[in-house]
mmCIF file of C-alpha atoms in Angstrom:
data_model
loop_
_atom_site.group_PDB
_atom_site.id
_atom_site.type_symbol
_atom_site.label_atom_id
_atom_site.label_comp_id
_atom_site.label_asym_id
_atom_site.label_seq_id
_atom_site.Cartn_x
_atom_site.Cartn_y
_atom_site.Cartn_z
ATOM 1 C CA SER A 1 48.504 99.936 -9.739
ATOM 2 C CA GLU A 2 48.335 102.950 -12.056
ATOM 3 C CA ALA A 3 50.076 100.982 -14.812
ATOM 4 C CA SER A 4 47.576 98.143 -14.443
ATOM 5 C CA PHE A 5 44.660 100.593 -14.568
ATOM 6 C CA GLU A 6 46.097 102.253 -17.685
ATOM 7 C CA THR A 7 46.614 98.875 -19.399
ATOM 8 C CA ASN A 8 43.013 97.838 -18.711
ATOM 9 C CA ARG A 9 41.714 101.178 -19.955
ATOM 10 C CA LYS A 10 43.645 100.893 -23.215
ATOM 11 C CA ALA A 11 42.461 97.287 -23.702
ATOM 12 C CA ASN A 12 38.830 98.423 -23.394
ATOM 13 C CA GLU A 13 39.076 101.231 -25.986
ATOM 14 C CA PHE A 14 38.096 100.669 -29.602
ATOM 15 C CA GLY A 15 39.104 103.892 -31.365
ATOM 16 C CA THR A 16 37.226 107.068 -32.167
ATOM 17 C CA CYS A 17 33.444 107.192 -32.264
ATOM 18 C CA PRO A 18 32.194 107.011 -35.872
ATOM 19 C CA ILE A 19 29.104 109.067 -34.950
ATOM 20 C CA CYS A 20 30.532 112.180 -33.236
ATOM 21 C CA LYS A 21 34.187 111.782 -34.338
ATOM 22 C CA LYS A 22 35.337 113.297 -30.994
ATOM 23 C CA GLY A 23 34.896 110.664 -28.289
ATOM 24 C CA THR A 24 36.418 107.236 -27.826
ATOM 25 C CA LEU A 25 34.427 104.002 -27.938
ATOM 26 C CA ARG A 26 35.021 101.861 -24.854
ATOM 27 C CA ILE A 27 33.470 98.962 -22.944
ATOM 28 C CA LEU A 28 31.068 100.102 -20.223
ATOM 29 C CA TYR A 29 28.918 98.173 -17.748
ATOM 30 C CA SER A 30 25.296 98.839 -16.851
ATOM 31 C CA LYS A 31 23.936 98.550 -13.315
ATOM 32 C CA THR A 32 22.919 94.948 -13.999
ATOM 33 C CA ARG A 33 26.505 94.124 -15.130
ATOM 34 C CA LYS A 34 25.578 93.955 -18.803
ATOM 35 C CA ARG A 35 28.405 95.142 -20.997
ATOM 36 C CA PHE A 36 28.161 97.402 -24.015
ATOM 37 C CA VAL A 37 30.290 99.827 -26.006
ATOM 38 C CA GLY A 38 29.605 103.516 -25.453
ATOM 39 C CA CYS A 39 31.139 106.851 -26.417
ATOM 40 C CA SER A 40 33.283 108.706 -23.879
ATOM 41 C CA ASN A 41 31.727 111.980 -25.072
ATOM 42 C CA TYR A 42 28.501 110.926 -23.284
ATOM 43 C CA PRO A 43 25.901 113.431 -22.855
ATOM 44 C CA LYS A 44 26.747 115.038 -26.192
ATOM 45 C CA CYS A 45 26.984 111.703 -28.036
ATOM 46 C CA THR A 46 24.659 108.857 -27.058
ATOM 47 C CA SER A 47 26.216 106.258 -29.359
ATOM 48 C CA THR A 48 25.950 102.784 -27.795
ATOM 49 C CA HIS A 49 26.446 99.321 -29.267
ATOM 50 C CA SER A 50 25.600 95.978 -27.696
ATOM 51 C CA LEU A 51 28.134 93.232 -27.114
ATOM 52 C CA PRO A 52 27.823 89.483 -26.573
ATOM 53 C CA GLN A 53 27.551 88.843 -22.846
ATOM 54 C CA ASN A 54 29.612 85.630 -22.912
ATOM 55 C CA GLY A 55 33.268 85.404 -23.782
ATOM 56 C CA LEU A 56 36.294 87.652 -23.790
ATOM 57 C CA ILE A 57 36.115 90.812 -25.912
ATOM 58 C CA LYS A 58 39.388 92.054 -27.408
ATOM 59 C CA GLN A 59 40.001 94.985 -29.652
ATOM 60 C CA SER A 60 40.805 94.394 -33.285
ATOM 61 C CA GLU A 61 42.815 96.764 -35.427
ATOM 62 C CA LYS A 62 40.419 96.064 -38.297
ATOM 63 C CA ILE A 63 37.710 98.424 -39.513
ATOM 64 C CA CYS A 64 34.549 96.979 -41.092
ATOM 65 C CA LYS A 65 34.714 97.295 -44.868
ATOM 66 C CA HIS A 66 30.927 97.752 -45.115
ATOM 67 C CA ASP A 67 30.381 100.737 -42.802
ATOM 68 C CA ASN A 68 33.789 101.816 -41.327
ATOM 69 C CA PHE A 69 32.828 100.887 -37.750
ATOM 70 C CA PRO A 70 35.456 99.257 -35.479
ATOM 71 C CA GLN A 71 35.463 95.479 -35.159
ATOM 72 C CA VAL A 72 36.042 93.409 -32.018
ATOM 73 C CA ILE A 73 37.211 89.835 -31.515
ATOM 74 C CA VAL A 74 34.989 87.572 -29.404
ATOM 75 C CA ILE A 75 36.796 84.626 -27.777
ATOM 76 C CA ARG A 76 34.684 81.888 -26.197
ATOM 77 C CA LYS A 77 35.797 78.681 -24.524
ATOM 78 C CA ALA A 78 36.023 75.692 -26.898
ATOM 79 C CA LYS A 79 34.879 77.855 -29.830
ATOM 80 C CA ARG A 80 36.699 79.491 -32.684
ATOM 81 C CA PRO A 81 37.299 83.245 -32.172
ATOM 82 C CA TRP A 82 35.161 85.428 -34.403
ATOM 83 C CA THR A 83 35.253 89.043 -35.510
ATOM 84 C CA LEU A 84 32.198 91.208 -34.945
ATOM 85 C CA CYS A 85 31.301 94.656 -36.292
ATOM 86 C CA LEU A 86 29.952 96.990 -33.600
ATOM 87 C CA ASN A 87 27.227 98.419 -35.854
ATOM 88 C CA PRO A 88 23.969 96.454 -35.351
ATOM 89 C CA ASP A 89 22.760 97.455 -38.839
ATOM 90 C CA CYS A 90 25.914 96.302 -40.649
ATOM 91 C CA PRO A 91 25.308 94.554 -44.007
ATOM 92 C CA SER A 92 27.817 91.845 -43.007
ATOM 93 C CA LYS A 93 25.457 90.782 -40.198
ATOM 94 C CA GLU A 94 22.573 90.499 -42.675
ATOM 95 C CA THR A 95 24.501 88.008 -44.804
ATOM 96 C CA TRP A 96 25.508 86.084 -41.662
ATOM 97 C CA MET A 97 21.869 85.892 -40.486
ATOM 98 C CA ASN A 98 20.694 84.788 -43.949
ATOM 99 C CA SER A 99 23.247 81.962 -44.051
ATOM 100 C CA LYS A 100 22.300 80.947 -40.500
ATOM 101 C CA ASN A 101 18.582 80.823 -41.390
ATOM 102 C CA LYS A 102 19.276 78.673 -44.492
ATOM 103 C CA ASN A 103 21.133 76.114 -42.361
ATOM 104 C CA SER A 104 18.252 75.833 -39.852
#
């Protein structure tokens, strides 16, 4: 069971925190079972990033070229997997939102 626990822990880690540079970013769950990414160096670093609540989240070895934040892969049933930057203020999300608004 320790090997299974260690495998799950490693699968939920996304590298070092770009804010404090000391902690590790990992998937955490709130009391209402909402998931988010938070820093393991928690009271010293309060870096948190939201995640989509549907689908499987997997770590990606890629770093965002716009802001050097880690990226994750979101896999949803009957949909194409997509890569997401953890930073909510990433310029890549602005271009995605602009293209989405033009199509609407």
